[in-house]
Short mmCIF file of C-alpha atoms and ligand atoms in Angstrom, two decimals:
data_model
loop_
_atom_site.label_atom_id
_atom_site.label_comp_id
_atom_site.label_asym_id
_atom_site.label_seq_id
_atom_site.Cartn_x
_atom_site.Cartn_y
_atom_site.Cartn_z
CA MET A 1 26.34 9.27 -20.37
CA ALA A 2 27.00 10.86 -23.67
CA ARG A 3 26.43 14.69 -23.63
CA MET A 4 23.15 15.72 -25.22
CA THR A 5 22.19 19.13 -26.54
CA ALA A 6 19.46 19.66 -23.95
CA PRO A 7 18.75 17.72 -20.68
CA VAL A 8 16.75 14.64 -21.33
CA ARG A 9 13.32 14.84 -20.07
CA VAL A 10 11.84 11.95 -18.16
CA ALA A 11 8.32 11.34 -17.02
CA VAL A 12 7.73 9.44 -13.85
CA VAL A 13 4.19 8.34 -13.20
CA GLY A 14 3.48 7.77 -9.62
CA SER A 15 4.99 9.65 -6.71
CA GLY A 16 5.24 6.79 -4.27
CA PRO A 17 8.66 5.50 -2.94
CA ALA A 18 9.39 3.89 -6.42
CA GLY A 19 8.70 7.00 -8.41
CA LEU A 20 10.67 9.33 -6.12
CA TYR A 21 13.50 6.97 -5.77
CA ALA A 22 13.59 6.74 -9.61
CA ALA A 23 13.67 10.66 -9.70
CA GLU A 24 16.51 10.69 -7.31
CA ALA A 25 18.41 8.08 -9.29
CA LEU A 26 17.85 10.06 -12.50
CA VAL A 27 19.35 13.15 -10.94
CA LYS A 28 22.26 11.27 -9.33
CA GLN A 29 23.13 9.10 -12.23
CA ALA A 30 22.80 11.77 -14.97
CA GLY A 31 24.05 14.78 -13.20
CA GLY A 32 22.73 17.91 -14.78
CA GLU A 33 21.68 16.22 -17.95
CA VAL A 34 18.09 15.42 -16.77
CA ARG A 35 14.80 16.78 -15.83
CA ALA A 36 12.28 14.63 -14.12
CA ASP A 37 8.42 15.51 -13.97
CA VAL A 38 6.78 13.25 -11.43
CA PHE A 39 3.07 12.77 -11.91
CA ASP A 40 0.40 11.51 -9.46
CA ARG A 41 -3.33 11.10 -9.70
CA LEU A 42 -3.55 12.46 -6.05
CA PRO A 43 -2.78 15.93 -4.98
CA THR A 44 -0.41 14.50 -2.51
CA PRO A 45 3.00 12.77 -3.01
CA TYR A 46 4.43 9.79 -1.30
CA GLY A 47 1.98 6.92 -2.27
CA LEU A 48 1.72 4.28 0.27
CA VAL A 49 4.10 5.98 2.78
CA ARG A 50 1.21 8.44 3.19
CA TYR A 51 -1.74 6.13 2.55
CA GLY A 52 -0.58 2.56 3.55
CA VAL A 53 2.01 2.55 6.29
CA ALA A 54 0.03 2.47 9.51
CA PRO A 55 -0.52 5.80 11.34
CA ASP A 56 1.04 4.52 14.58
CA HIS A 57 4.38 3.79 12.69
CA PRO A 58 5.62 7.37 12.70
CA SER A 59 9.43 6.39 12.12
CA ILE A 60 8.44 4.68 8.75
CA LYS A 61 6.19 7.52 7.80
CA SER A 62 9.11 9.81 8.29
CA ILE A 63 10.65 8.38 5.14
CA ALA A 64 8.55 11.10 3.52
CA ARG A 65 11.03 13.74 4.69
CA TYR A 66 13.71 12.05 2.70
CA LEU A 67 11.47 11.77 -0.19
CA GLN A 68 10.61 15.37 0.20
CA LYS A 69 14.22 16.26 -0.67
CA VAL A 70 13.83 14.58 -4.03
CA LEU A 71 10.83 16.70 -4.87
CA GLU A 72 12.61 19.76 -3.96
CA HIS A 73 15.64 19.14 -6.15
CA PRO A 74 15.66 21.80 -8.99
CA ALA A 75 15.65 19.26 -11.63
CA VAL A 76 12.38 17.66 -10.36
CA ARG A 77 8.75 18.96 -10.75
CA PHE A 78 5.60 17.72 -9.15
CA PHE A 79 2.38 17.40 -11.11
CA GLY A 80 -0.34 16.31 -8.85
CA GLY A 81 -3.89 15.59 -9.66
CA VAL A 82 -2.79 14.22 -12.97
CA GLU A 83 -3.88 10.68 -13.83
CA LEU A 84 -2.48 8.54 -16.57
CA GLY A 85 -5.26 7.14 -18.43
CA ARG A 86 -7.73 9.87 -17.51
CA ASP A 87 -5.82 13.29 -17.97
CA LEU A 88 -2.89 12.12 -20.06
CA THR A 89 -2.46 9.14 -22.51
CA ARG A 90 0.54 7.05 -22.82
CA GLU A 91 1.11 8.46 -26.36
CA GLN A 92 0.86 12.10 -25.07
CA LEU A 93 3.61 11.20 -22.41
CA LEU A 94 5.77 9.61 -25.12
CA ASP A 95 5.41 12.78 -27.33
CA CYS A 96 6.40 15.09 -24.40
CA TYR A 97 9.34 13.17 -22.98
CA ASP A 98 12.42 11.22 -23.86
CA ALA A 99 11.45 8.31 -21.72
CA VAL A 100 8.66 7.42 -19.36
CA ILE A 101 8.83 5.42 -16.01
CA TYR A 102 5.53 3.88 -14.71
CA SER A 103 5.60 3.48 -10.97
CA THR A 104 1.91 3.35 -10.19
CA GLY A 105 2.14 0.72 -7.49
CA ALA A 106 -0.38 -1.96 -6.57
CA MET A 107 -3.25 -1.02 -4.48
CA VAL A 108 -6.12 -3.37 -5.43
CA ASP A 109 -6.96 -6.23 -3.28
CA ARG A 110 -6.89 -9.80 -4.48
CA GLN A 111 -10.17 -11.56 -4.27
CA LEU A 112 -10.75 -14.76 -2.13
CA GLY A 113 -13.08 -16.33 -4.65
CA VAL A 114 -15.55 -17.67 -2.09
CA PRO A 115 -19.37 -17.41 -2.06
CA GLY A 116 -20.62 -14.38 0.00
CA GLU A 117 -17.52 -12.25 -0.88
CA ASP A 118 -19.78 -9.42 -2.24
CA LEU A 119 -22.00 -9.23 0.85
CA PRO A 120 -22.15 -5.92 2.67
CA GLY A 121 -19.77 -6.33 5.54
CA SER A 122 -17.18 -8.11 3.60
CA VAL A 123 -14.53 -5.56 2.49
CA ALA A 124 -11.09 -5.40 1.25
CA ALA A 125 -8.42 -4.52 3.68
CA THR A 126 -7.21 -1.91 1.30
CA ASP A 127 -10.43 -0.03 1.62
CA PHE A 128 -10.16 0.01 5.41
CA VAL A 129 -6.49 0.93 5.21
CA ASN A 130 -7.35 3.70 2.86
CA TRP A 131 -10.16 4.99 5.25
CA TYR A 132 -8.00 5.11 8.45
CA CYS A 133 -5.09 6.64 6.44
CA GLY A 134 -7.44 9.42 5.04
CA HIS A 135 -7.20 8.54 1.40
CA PRO A 136 -9.67 10.72 -0.38
CA ASP A 137 -11.13 7.86 -2.42
CA ALA A 138 -12.40 6.39 0.96
CA ALA A 139 -13.29 9.42 2.80
CA ASP A 140 -17.03 8.51 2.50
CA HIS A 141 -16.78 4.96 3.11
CA THR A 142 -18.32 3.56 6.39
CA PHE A 143 -17.51 0.46 8.16
CA ASP A 144 -20.03 -1.19 10.42
CA LEU A 145 -18.13 -1.65 13.77
CA SER A 146 -21.26 -2.54 15.63
CA ALA A 147 -20.59 -6.25 15.55
CA GLU A 148 -18.83 -7.76 18.62
CA GLU A 149 -16.66 -10.21 16.52
CA VAL A 150 -14.85 -9.53 13.27
CA ALA A 151 -12.40 -11.50 11.22
CA VAL A 152 -9.33 -10.30 9.34
CA ILE A 153 -8.30 -12.84 6.69
CA GLY A 154 -4.57 -12.89 6.03
CA VAL A 155 -1.43 -13.43 8.01
CA GLY A 156 0.82 -10.82 6.77
CA ASN A 157 1.91 -7.35 8.00
CA VAL A 158 -0.96 -5.57 6.46
CA ALA A 159 -3.44 -7.91 8.36
CA VAL A 160 -1.42 -7.15 11.50
CA ASP A 161 -1.78 -3.42 10.92
CA VAL A 162 -5.53 -3.70 10.46
CA VAL A 163 -5.95 -5.88 13.51
CA ARG A 164 -3.91 -3.42 15.53
CA VAL A 165 -5.98 -0.42 14.42
CA LEU A 166 -9.20 -2.33 15.40
CA ALA A 167 -7.83 -3.43 18.74
CA LYS A 168 -6.59 0.11 19.74
CA THR A 169 -8.56 2.74 21.40
CA PRO A 170 -9.25 6.32 19.78
CA GLU A 171 -7.07 7.68 22.56
CA ASP A 172 -4.06 5.34 21.40
CA LEU A 173 -4.58 6.91 17.86
CA ARG A 174 -5.09 10.40 19.01
CA HIS A 175 -1.41 11.67 18.34
CA THR A 176 -1.44 10.15 14.90
CA ASP A 177 -2.58 11.64 11.61
CA VAL A 178 -5.83 9.77 11.34
CA PRO A 179 -8.58 11.98 10.13
CA GLU A 180 -11.11 13.16 12.85
CA HIS A 181 -14.11 11.20 11.40
CA VAL A 182 -12.01 7.95 11.56
CA LEU A 183 -11.22 8.63 15.32
CA GLU A 184 -14.90 9.23 15.95
CA ALA A 185 -16.04 6.02 14.22
CA LEU A 186 -13.39 3.97 16.02
CA GLY A 187 -14.70 5.51 19.20
CA ARG A 188 -18.18 4.02 18.58
CA SER A 189 -16.77 0.55 17.69
CA ARG A 190 -18.37 -2.31 19.79
CA VAL A 191 -15.65 -4.77 18.50
CA ARG A 192 -14.58 -6.95 21.25
CA ARG A 193 -13.01 -9.90 19.47
CA ILE A 194 -10.84 -9.96 16.37
CA HIS A 195 -10.08 -13.33 14.60
CA MET A 196 -7.05 -13.25 12.28
CA VAL A 197 -7.27 -16.21 10.02
CA GLY A 198 -4.51 -17.91 7.92
CA ARG A 199 -4.73 -20.90 5.54
CA ARG A 200 -1.30 -22.10 6.53
CA GLY A 201 0.53 -22.38 9.87
CA PRO A 202 2.76 -20.20 11.99
CA ALA A 203 6.00 -21.06 10.12
CA GLN A 204 4.46 -19.99 6.78
CA ALA A 205 3.07 -16.66 7.84
CA LYS A 206 4.42 -13.67 6.37
CA PHE A 207 4.54 -11.35 9.49
CA THR A 208 7.70 -9.72 10.56
CA THR A 209 8.66 -10.49 14.22
CA LYS A 210 8.83 -6.78 15.12
CA GLU A 211 5.12 -6.41 14.05
CA LEU A 212 4.11 -9.59 16.07
CA ARG A 213 5.94 -8.23 19.21
CA GLU A 214 4.02 -5.02 18.94
CA LEU A 215 0.69 -6.96 18.73
CA GLY A 216 1.54 -8.79 21.77
CA ALA A 217 2.35 -5.61 23.73
CA LEU A 218 -0.95 -3.84 23.07
CA ASP A 219 -2.37 -2.56 26.40
CA ASN A 220 -6.04 -2.78 25.07
CA ALA A 221 -5.96 -6.45 23.80
CA SER A 222 -4.87 -9.86 24.69
CA VAL A 223 -3.61 -12.18 21.91
CA HIS A 224 -4.16 -16.00 21.73
CA VAL A 225 -3.25 -18.86 19.67
CA ARG A 226 -4.53 -22.37 20.27
CA PRO A 227 -1.72 -24.66 21.22
CA GLY A 228 -2.85 -27.22 18.46
CA ASP A 229 -2.37 -24.44 15.74
CA MET A 230 1.33 -23.95 16.95
CA GLU A 231 2.17 -27.71 16.36
CA LEU A 232 4.75 -27.77 13.56
CA ASP A 233 4.76 -30.56 11.03
CA PRO A 234 8.43 -31.72 10.20
CA ALA A 235 8.78 -29.34 7.22
CA SER A 236 7.68 -26.42 9.21
CA ALA A 237 9.82 -27.50 12.20
CA ALA A 238 12.99 -27.60 9.78
CA LEU A 239 12.01 -24.27 8.47
CA ALA A 240 11.85 -22.83 11.96
CA GLU A 241 15.24 -24.43 12.68
CA SER A 242 16.95 -22.91 9.60
CA ASP A 243 15.29 -19.58 9.21
CA ARG A 244 16.02 -17.04 11.76
CA HIS A 245 12.95 -14.90 10.97
CA VAL A 246 10.50 -17.91 11.18
CA ARG A 247 12.10 -19.01 14.36
CA GLY A 248 11.56 -15.46 15.89
CA ASN A 249 7.93 -15.42 14.82
CA VAL A 250 7.15 -18.79 16.19
CA LYS A 251 8.82 -17.96 19.49
CA VAL A 252 6.71 -14.79 19.83
CA MET A 253 3.56 -16.74 19.05
CA ALA A 254 4.31 -19.58 21.26
CA ASP A 255 3.95 -17.16 24.15
CA TRP A 256 0.41 -16.51 23.06
CA THR A 257 -0.91 -20.00 23.78
CA ALA A 258 -0.95 -19.46 27.51
CA GLY A 259 -4.78 -18.92 27.67
CA GLU A 260 -6.89 -16.23 29.23
CA VAL A 261 -5.38 -12.88 30.16
CA ALA A 262 -7.73 -10.94 32.30
CA GLY A 263 -8.40 -7.24 32.36
CA LYS A 264 -7.85 -6.41 28.62
CA PRO A 265 -11.16 -5.17 26.93
CA ARG A 266 -10.36 -6.70 23.50
CA ARG A 267 -9.08 -10.11 22.42
CA ILE A 268 -7.22 -11.16 19.26
CA ASP A 269 -7.44 -14.81 18.18
CA VAL A 270 -4.90 -15.82 15.60
CA ARG A 271 -6.31 -18.90 13.83
CA PHE A 272 -3.89 -20.93 11.64
CA TRP A 273 -4.67 -23.81 9.32
CA ARG A 274 -8.21 -22.38 8.41
CA ALA A 275 -9.27 -21.52 4.88
CA PRO A 276 -12.30 -19.46 4.33
CA VAL A 277 -14.79 -21.24 2.24
CA GLU A 278 -17.91 -18.99 2.51
CA ILE A 279 -18.94 -15.64 3.90
CA LEU A 280 -22.47 -16.38 5.31
CA GLY A 281 -25.34 -14.05 5.53
CA THR A 282 -28.51 -12.93 3.55
CA ASP A 283 -28.53 -8.99 3.61
CA ARG A 284 -25.11 -8.69 5.28
CA VAL A 285 -22.34 -10.74 6.75
CA GLU A 286 -23.42 -12.98 9.59
CA GLY A 287 -20.68 -15.41 9.72
CA LEU A 288 -17.47 -16.82 8.20
CA LYS A 289 -17.29 -20.58 7.42
CA LEU A 290 -13.77 -21.93 7.61
CA GLU A 291 -12.37 -25.48 6.66
CA HIS A 292 -9.48 -26.82 8.56
CA THR A 293 -6.41 -27.23 6.48
CA ARG A 294 -3.09 -29.14 6.56
CA LEU A 295 -0.08 -29.43 4.18
CA ASP A 296 0.04 -32.44 1.94
CA GLU A 297 3.04 -34.51 1.01
CA THR A 298 4.07 -32.00 -1.75
CA GLY A 299 3.81 -29.08 0.67
CA ARG A 300 0.50 -27.58 -0.63
CA VAL A 301 -2.42 -26.67 1.59
CA THR A 302 -5.31 -29.05 1.55
CA GLY A 303 -8.69 -29.12 3.18
CA THR A 304 -9.42 -31.75 5.96
CA GLY A 305 -13.05 -31.85 5.43
CA GLU A 306 -13.66 -30.39 9.00
CA TYR A 307 -15.64 -27.08 9.13
CA GLU A 308 -16.30 -24.37 11.74
CA THR A 309 -18.19 -21.08 11.69
CA LEU A 310 -17.09 -17.88 13.29
CA PRO A 311 -20.07 -15.61 14.29
CA VAL A 312 -18.64 -12.37 12.74
CA GLY A 313 -20.40 -9.29 11.40
CA LEU A 314 -17.46 -7.89 9.46
CA VAL A 315 -14.86 -9.65 7.31
CA LEU A 316 -11.74 -7.77 6.19
CA ARG A 317 -9.87 -9.58 3.41
CA SER A 318 -6.12 -9.11 3.35
CA VAL A 319 -4.76 -11.73 1.01
CA GLY A 320 -2.50 -9.69 -1.14
CA TYR A 321 -2.37 -6.77 -3.51
CA GLN A 322 -2.22 -6.50 -7.26
CA SER A 323 -1.58 -3.78 -9.71
CA VAL A 324 -4.07 -2.58 -12.35
CA PRO A 325 -3.21 -2.23 -16.10
CA LEU A 326 -2.42 1.10 -17.48
CA ALA A 327 -4.20 1.99 -20.75
CA GLY A 328 -1.94 1.06 -23.73
CA VAL A 329 0.97 -0.43 -21.59
CA PRO A 330 1.64 -4.10 -21.81
CA PHE A 331 0.38 -6.01 -18.77
CA ASP A 332 0.81 -9.59 -17.55
CA GLU A 333 -2.62 -10.63 -16.46
CA ARG A 334 -1.39 -13.68 -14.42
CA ALA A 335 1.55 -11.96 -12.56
CA HIS A 336 -0.29 -8.64 -12.40
CA VAL A 337 2.87 -6.65 -13.33
CA VAL A 338 3.98 -4.90 -16.44
CA PRO A 339 6.38 -7.43 -18.31
CA ASN A 340 9.87 -6.10 -17.94
CA ASP A 341 13.47 -6.99 -18.11
CA GLY A 342 15.37 -4.88 -15.35
CA GLY A 343 12.75 -2.29 -15.76
CA ARG A 344 12.63 -2.26 -19.52
CA VAL A 345 9.08 -2.71 -20.55
CA LEU A 346 8.73 -5.76 -22.76
CA GLY A 347 6.13 -5.82 -25.74
CA PRO A 348 4.16 -8.69 -26.82
CA ASP A 349 7.15 -10.23 -28.63
CA GLY A 350 9.20 -10.28 -25.45
CA THR A 351 11.51 -7.40 -26.74
CA PRO A 352 11.92 -4.03 -24.94
CA LEU A 353 9.63 -1.25 -26.10
CA PRO A 354 11.70 1.89 -26.69
CA ARG A 355 11.56 4.65 -23.97
CA GLU A 356 9.13 2.83 -21.65
CA TYR A 357 10.18 1.62 -18.01
CA VAL A 358 8.81 0.45 -14.83
CA ALA A 359 9.73 0.66 -11.17
CA GLY A 360 8.46 -0.49 -7.80
CA TRP A 361 5.44 -2.64 -7.22
CA ILE A 362 4.09 -2.49 -10.74
CA LYS A 363 7.48 -3.86 -11.92
CA ARG A 364 8.12 -6.68 -9.46
CA GLY A 365 4.71 -7.31 -7.52
CA PRO A 366 3.76 -6.20 -3.98
CA THR A 367 6.90 -7.35 -2.18
CA GLY A 368 9.52 -5.87 -0.01
CA VAL A 369 9.61 -2.90 2.29
CA VAL A 370 9.83 0.81 1.26
CA GLY A 371 13.61 0.62 0.93
CA THR A 372 13.45 -2.30 -1.57
CA ASN A 373 12.14 0.26 -4.07
CA LYS A 374 15.49 2.31 -4.00
CA SER A 375 17.61 -0.29 -5.54
CA ASP A 376 14.75 -1.48 -7.80
CA ALA A 377 14.37 2.06 -9.14
CA ALA A 378 18.14 2.55 -9.56
CA GLU A 379 18.27 -0.55 -11.69
CA THR A 380 15.67 0.85 -13.98
CA VAL A 381 17.21 4.26 -14.18
CA ARG A 382 20.73 2.70 -15.01
CA ASN A 383 19.16 0.85 -18.04
CA LEU A 384 17.02 3.82 -19.07
CA LEU A 385 20.10 6.00 -19.19
CA ALA A 386 22.13 3.51 -20.96
CA ASP A 387 19.42 3.11 -23.65
CA LEU A 388 19.19 7.01 -24.10
CA ALA A 389 23.05 7.24 -24.31
CA ALA A 390 22.97 4.76 -27.08
CA ARG A 391 20.57 6.88 -29.20
CA PRO A 392 22.20 8.93 -31.87
CA PRO A 393 22.30 12.58 -30.79
CA GLY A 394 19.05 14.55 -31.35
CA VAL A 395 17.16 11.49 -32.62
CA GLY A 396 13.57 11.13 -31.14
CA ARG A 397 13.69 14.25 -28.97
CA PRO A 398 10.33 15.20 -27.84
CA GLU A 399 8.33 17.63 -29.89
CA HIS A 400 5.95 18.87 -27.25
CA THR A 401 5.84 19.85 -23.61
CA VAL A 402 3.40 18.53 -21.19
CA GLU A 403 2.29 22.00 -20.24
CA GLU A 404 1.00 22.50 -23.79
CA VAL A 405 -1.02 19.27 -23.40
CA LEU A 406 -2.27 20.08 -19.91
CA GLU A 407 -3.23 23.58 -20.70
CA ALA A 408 -5.12 22.35 -23.78
CA GLY A 409 -7.06 20.07 -21.40
CA CYS A 410 -7.68 22.99 -18.90
CA LEU A 411 -6.46 20.59 -16.02
CA PRO A 412 -5.84 22.45 -12.68
CA VAL A 413 -2.51 20.81 -11.92
CA VAL A 414 -1.48 20.62 -8.17
CA THR A 415 2.08 22.14 -8.02
CA TYR A 416 4.66 21.33 -5.30
CA ALA A 417 3.74 24.78 -3.80
CA ASP A 418 0.06 23.82 -3.62
CA TRP A 419 0.91 20.50 -1.89
CA LEU A 420 3.05 22.42 0.67
CA ASN A 421 -0.19 24.60 1.36
CA LEU A 422 -2.08 21.35 1.94
CA ASP A 423 0.84 20.00 4.17
CA ALA A 424 0.68 23.29 6.19
CA ALA A 425 -3.06 23.12 6.64
CA GLU A 426 -2.85 19.47 7.94
CA ILE A 427 -0.06 20.51 10.49
CA ALA A 428 -2.33 23.50 11.49
CA LEU A 429 -5.28 21.45 11.93
CA ALA A 430 -3.40 19.09 14.38
CA ARG A 431 -2.31 22.01 16.38
CA SER A 432 -5.72 23.32 16.53
CA LEU A 433 -7.10 20.09 17.83
CA SER A 434 -4.02 19.49 20.16
CA ARG A 435 -3.30 16.27 18.45
CA GLY A 436 0.12 15.04 17.01
CA GLU A 437 2.19 16.40 14.17
CA ARG A 438 -0.45 16.27 11.49
CA VAL A 439 -4.29 15.36 11.02
CA LYS A 440 -5.04 14.38 7.58
CA LEU A 441 -7.62 16.28 5.42
CA ALA A 442 -9.50 13.34 3.67
CA ARG A 443 -12.07 14.87 1.43
CA TRP A 444 -11.38 16.04 -2.11
CA ASP A 445 -13.01 19.24 -1.70
CA ALA A 446 -11.13 20.13 1.56
CA MET A 447 -7.79 18.93 -0.10
CA ARG A 448 -8.38 21.12 -3.14
CA GLN A 449 -9.36 24.15 -0.96
CA ALA A 450 -6.23 23.65 1.14
CA CYS A 451 -4.02 23.52 -1.86
CA ARG A 452 -5.24 26.94 -3.13
CA PRO A 453 -6.51 28.84 -0.02
CA GLU A 454 -6.75 32.13 -1.86
CA ARG A 455 -9.37 30.93 -4.43
C1 FAD B 501 -1.02 -1.35 3.93
C2 FAD B 501 0.29 -1.25 3.65
C3 FAD B 501 1.27 -1.01 4.79
C4 FAD B 501 2.70 -1.00 4.62
N1 FAD B 501 3.44 -0.74 5.57
C5 FAD B 501 4.73 -0.71 5.23
C6 FAD B 501 5.74 -0.49 6.34
O1 FAD B 501 5.15 -0.31 7.63
N2 FAD B 501 7.00 -0.49 6.20
C7 FAD B 501 7.49 -0.67 4.81
O2 FAD B 501 8.75 -0.61 4.66
N3 FAD B 501 6.80 -0.95 3.85
C8 FAD B 501 5.30 -0.90 4.02
N4 FAD B 501 4.57 -1.23 2.87
C9 FAD B 501 4.98 -1.36 1.61
C10 FAD B 501 5.44 -0.07 1.08
O3 FAD B 501 4.43 0.97 1.14
C11 FAD B 501 5.63 -0.35 -0.65
O4 FAD B 501 6.88 -1.04 -0.62
C12 FAD B 501 5.75 0.92 -1.44
O5 FAD B 501 4.81 1.92 -1.22
C13 FAD B 501 5.77 0.55 -2.97
O6 FAD B 501 6.03 1.75 -3.62
P1 FAD B 501 5.49 2.13 -5.13
O7 FAD B 501 6.03 3.39 -5.45
O8 FAD B 501 5.64 1.00 -6.06
O9 FAD B 501 3.87 2.21 -4.90
P2 FAD B 501 2.92 3.23 -4.16
O10 FAD B 501 3.46 3.63 -2.90
O11 FAD B 501 1.45 2.63 -4.21
O12 FAD B 501 2.83 4.57 -5.13
C14 FAD B 501 2.07 4.50 -6.34
C15 FAD B 501 1.67 5.96 -6.68
O13 FAD B 501 1.16 5.99 -7.95
C16 FAD B 501 0.01 6.74 -8.07
N5 FAD B 501 -0.91 6.30 -9.17
C17 FAD B 501 -1.42 5.20 -9.28
N6 FAD B 501 -1.97 5.06 -10.44
C18 FAD B 501 -1.82 6.40 -11.12
C19 FAD B 501 -2.14 6.85 -12.43
N7 FAD B 501 -2.84 6.04 -13.34
N8 FAD B 501 -1.66 8.03 -12.73
C20 FAD B 501 -0.93 8.77 -11.87
N9 FAD B 501 -0.51 8.29 -10.55
C21 FAD B 501 -0.94 7.04 -10.29
C22 FAD B 501 -0.74 6.60 -6.63
O14 FAD B 501 -1.52 7.54 -6.43
C23 FAD B 501 0.52 6.43 -5.75
O15 FAD B 501 0.88 7.67 -5.21
C24 FAD B 501 3.11 -1.26 3.22
C25 FAD B 501 2.27 -1.39 2.14
C26 FAD B 501 0.86 -1.43 2.36
C27 FAD B 501 -0.05 -1.74 1.23
#
């Protein structure tokens, strides 16, 4: 890029994979010409790598070690505990930086839109995931695990994670980072049967084969599918023929049609071709009414008019995530993303807004694995640097620093050194409890205290 008088300053909002891959791309693509300040509303970096990826998937969680190196680059600074829209406005950021990248993810559950959805005992899978991952927003949530039967609605990997955590014993999770209060609550669980419900069939389910195999290999639970649910219509059979991934899934699940497996205390029933139509109950969830479904001639799911009711006391809804709008930033209310062209934020007239960019789930929606965000962020950064390089020298340079704004608001920012204190406290806690590598601190006050132990 063209040489500038001083390094360009870029704000990255959100320190999940997309934000940190964007900071890495900035440093790599612009050499010594850039400074990246990474903000997060939480005192902790890594987004869903810390608060989404399942605790019993340590190899994926270890991506945090790679992302840590980005935060430790001399051109990158971490500003934890700073929320865009609460502590800083979009306008303030644009006053302080040459450009801003929004990478705030998508952690709100989509609604089912059926009666009874708001009953106690009907909860978003995100809340449950946040809780077992030790997210401070969910530290005081409680989940009634006293029912023997529960339903998880959704047939994707997040639903599988939730089912697996419900099926495992606290002993299975003891060497993971789940907070102590979560282990205790799971230890009191009376759940015996978990129904995983999908509107479509096995060929359309969004699982990955690896996650399915893991479910089938659980010591504590057997997995079942009714043979009828595994019957493939011609279109699904063709898909299973042509798509290696679908073929793998169907093969794993075909082994689950065998019937009873004795000796395992919990049971998982995968129920395809069932659409939730009502969550039943007066004061709390007492059942889930399902309508049987099939694909019509156009390939769309349609109800058959045949119903059944599952006697469940807890319903966990995992039917997709969506982003939330950021104050003042354009938002597509239908697609639930910030409208953009290769990461350039588009204004209402469809043309790029100067100096505003997006990366990650808020850019493209909640799809892909952690690594998908790397190429996605690199594309955004290429366009950002090309736009800045095309700017006449000195024009539009920021007039303020973010420190001035944050000091004026008396905001106690969590620095990278503060986060390392919290990190060390979690590692020490695990050691003192003879658990695994880390045990998460989940409460805001405990996290703040661990960040600044001397105060
Ligand atoms: C339950 C679950 C399990 C998953 N498991 C896997 C897995 O096993 N393997 C895999 O490859 N992928 C997995 N994924 C997908 C992966 O986590 C995502 O691809 C990735 O995290 C998306 O990155 P992101 O940076 O866009 O969003 P996020 O990771 O959500 O990061 C967004 C960050 O922005 C911050 N933020 C939000 N709003 C603001 C604001 N207003 N101001 C400041 N900061 C803000 C948040 O605190 C967060 O840290 C999983 C996802 C989920 C939901």
